[in-house]
XYZ file of C-alpha atoms in Angstrom:
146
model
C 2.779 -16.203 -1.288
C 4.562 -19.044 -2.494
C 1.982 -21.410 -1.597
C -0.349 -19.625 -3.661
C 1.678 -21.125 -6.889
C 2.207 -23.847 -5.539
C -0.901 -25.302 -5.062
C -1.465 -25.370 -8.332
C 2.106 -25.573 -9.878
C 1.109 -21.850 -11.801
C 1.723 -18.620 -11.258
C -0.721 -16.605 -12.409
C -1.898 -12.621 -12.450
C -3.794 -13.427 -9.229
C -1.065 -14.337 -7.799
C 0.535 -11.002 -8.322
C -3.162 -9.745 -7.229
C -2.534 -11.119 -4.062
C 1.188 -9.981 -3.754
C -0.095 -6.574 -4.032
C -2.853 -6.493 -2.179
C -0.218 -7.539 0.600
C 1.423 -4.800 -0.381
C -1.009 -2.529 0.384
C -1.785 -4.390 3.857
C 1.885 -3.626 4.330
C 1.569 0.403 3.578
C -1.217 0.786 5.595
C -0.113 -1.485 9.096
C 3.667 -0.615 8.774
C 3.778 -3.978 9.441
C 5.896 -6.994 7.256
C 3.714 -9.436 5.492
C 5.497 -12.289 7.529
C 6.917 -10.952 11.462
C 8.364 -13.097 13.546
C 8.658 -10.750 16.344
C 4.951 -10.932 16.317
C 2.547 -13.484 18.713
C 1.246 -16.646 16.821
C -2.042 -14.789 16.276
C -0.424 -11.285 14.482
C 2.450 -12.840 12.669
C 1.116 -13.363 8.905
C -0.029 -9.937 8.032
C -2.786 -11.375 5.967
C -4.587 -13.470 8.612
C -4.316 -10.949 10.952
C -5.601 -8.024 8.356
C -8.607 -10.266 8.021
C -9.451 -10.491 11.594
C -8.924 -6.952 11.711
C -12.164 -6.529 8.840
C -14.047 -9.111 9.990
C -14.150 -7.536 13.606
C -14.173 -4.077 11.579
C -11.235 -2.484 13.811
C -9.470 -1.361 11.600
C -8.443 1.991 12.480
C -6.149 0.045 15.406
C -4.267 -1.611 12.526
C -3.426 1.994 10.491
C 0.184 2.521 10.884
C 0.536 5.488 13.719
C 2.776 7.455 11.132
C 0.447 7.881 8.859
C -1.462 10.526 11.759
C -4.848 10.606 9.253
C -7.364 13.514 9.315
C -10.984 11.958 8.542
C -11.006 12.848 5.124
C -7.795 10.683 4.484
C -9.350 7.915 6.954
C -12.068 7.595 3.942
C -8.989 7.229 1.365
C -7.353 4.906 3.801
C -10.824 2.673 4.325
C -10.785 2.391 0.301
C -7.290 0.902 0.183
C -8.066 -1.394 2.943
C -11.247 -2.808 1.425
C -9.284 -3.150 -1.908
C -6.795 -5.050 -0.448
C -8.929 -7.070 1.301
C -10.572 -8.275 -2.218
C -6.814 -8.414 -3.524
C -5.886 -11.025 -1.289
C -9.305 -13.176 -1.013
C -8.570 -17.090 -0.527
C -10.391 -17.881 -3.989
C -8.239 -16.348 -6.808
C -11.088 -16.226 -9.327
C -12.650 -13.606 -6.970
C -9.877 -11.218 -6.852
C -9.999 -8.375 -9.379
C -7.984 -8.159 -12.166
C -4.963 -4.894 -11.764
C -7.013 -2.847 -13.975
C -10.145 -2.670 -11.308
C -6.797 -1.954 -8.429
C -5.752 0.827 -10.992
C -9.057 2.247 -11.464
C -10.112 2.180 -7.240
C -6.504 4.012 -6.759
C -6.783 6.241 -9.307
C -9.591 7.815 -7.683
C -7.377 8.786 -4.823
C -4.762 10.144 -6.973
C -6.212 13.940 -6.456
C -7.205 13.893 -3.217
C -3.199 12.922 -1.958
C -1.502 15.531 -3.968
C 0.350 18.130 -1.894
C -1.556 21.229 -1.665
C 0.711 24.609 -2.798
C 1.849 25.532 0.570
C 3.130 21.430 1.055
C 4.888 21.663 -2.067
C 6.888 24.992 -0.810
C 7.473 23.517 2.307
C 8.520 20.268 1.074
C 11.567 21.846 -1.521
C 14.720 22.037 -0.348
C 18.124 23.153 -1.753
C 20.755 20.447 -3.095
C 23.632 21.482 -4.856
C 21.915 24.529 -5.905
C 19.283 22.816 -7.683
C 15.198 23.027 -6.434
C 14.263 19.378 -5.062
C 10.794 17.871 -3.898
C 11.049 15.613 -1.520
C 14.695 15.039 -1.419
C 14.360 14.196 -5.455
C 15.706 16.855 -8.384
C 12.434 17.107 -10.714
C 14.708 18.157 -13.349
C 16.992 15.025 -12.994
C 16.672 11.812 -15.214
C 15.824 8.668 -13.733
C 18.543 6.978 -14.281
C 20.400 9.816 -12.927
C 18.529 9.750 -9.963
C 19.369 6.191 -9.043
C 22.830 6.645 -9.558
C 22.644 9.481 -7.015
């Protein structure tokens, strides 16, 4: 990413376009944006991501974890094409964070734990009700210190 700024001695909002559109190449492969454990041909996430479109195989690069039912798979394909546009080699074609916003924001209802996820996912800490491992009643602040 560095080069990016480089090039032209600014950093720039595209820039940061581009970090998170590696980002989200990075949530949805598992995978680190630079991996030297990796061949030649798989070790910048970004080059490889693009092979992955361009040969539209994507489903190979998901990240096994993620175990997606086709509905999610349609989420998942949104994400993917966003950050494909995030992290496009001409910065003046990569949309501004307000387009990202809008294109996630879409998902935003369709991820939310149903009911019976949300009972399943408290647990007991300390006597207090937690979701995922975090007390909803806690302060931020608090909750870093913890």
């Amino acid at each position: 990413m560095l080069s990016l700024s480089t090039a032209t001695g600014r950093v720039t909002t595209k820039v940061d376009v581009y970090a998170f559109g590696v980002i989200l190449m990075e949530l949805i492969t598992g995978r680190k944006a630079l991996d030297n454990t990796m061949p030649d041909d798989r070790f910048h996430l970004v080059t490889w991501f693009r092979q992955i479109l361009i040969n539209e195989n994507i489903s190979n690069a998901i990240d096994q974890i993620l175990n997606p039912d086709e509905e999610t798979m349609e989420s998942i394909y949104k994400v993917v094409e966003l950050a494909g546009h995030c992290t496009t080699r001409d910065p003046y074609q990569r949309p501004d964070m307000g387009h990202a916003v809008n294109i996630l924001s879409t998902l935003v209802e369709q991820w939310k734990p149903t009911c019976h996820e949300e009972e399943h996912a408290y647990s007991t800490f300390h006597g207090k009700e937690e979701t995922y491992g975090i007390d909803q009643h806690m302060s931020f602040s608090l909750t870093l210190e913890r």
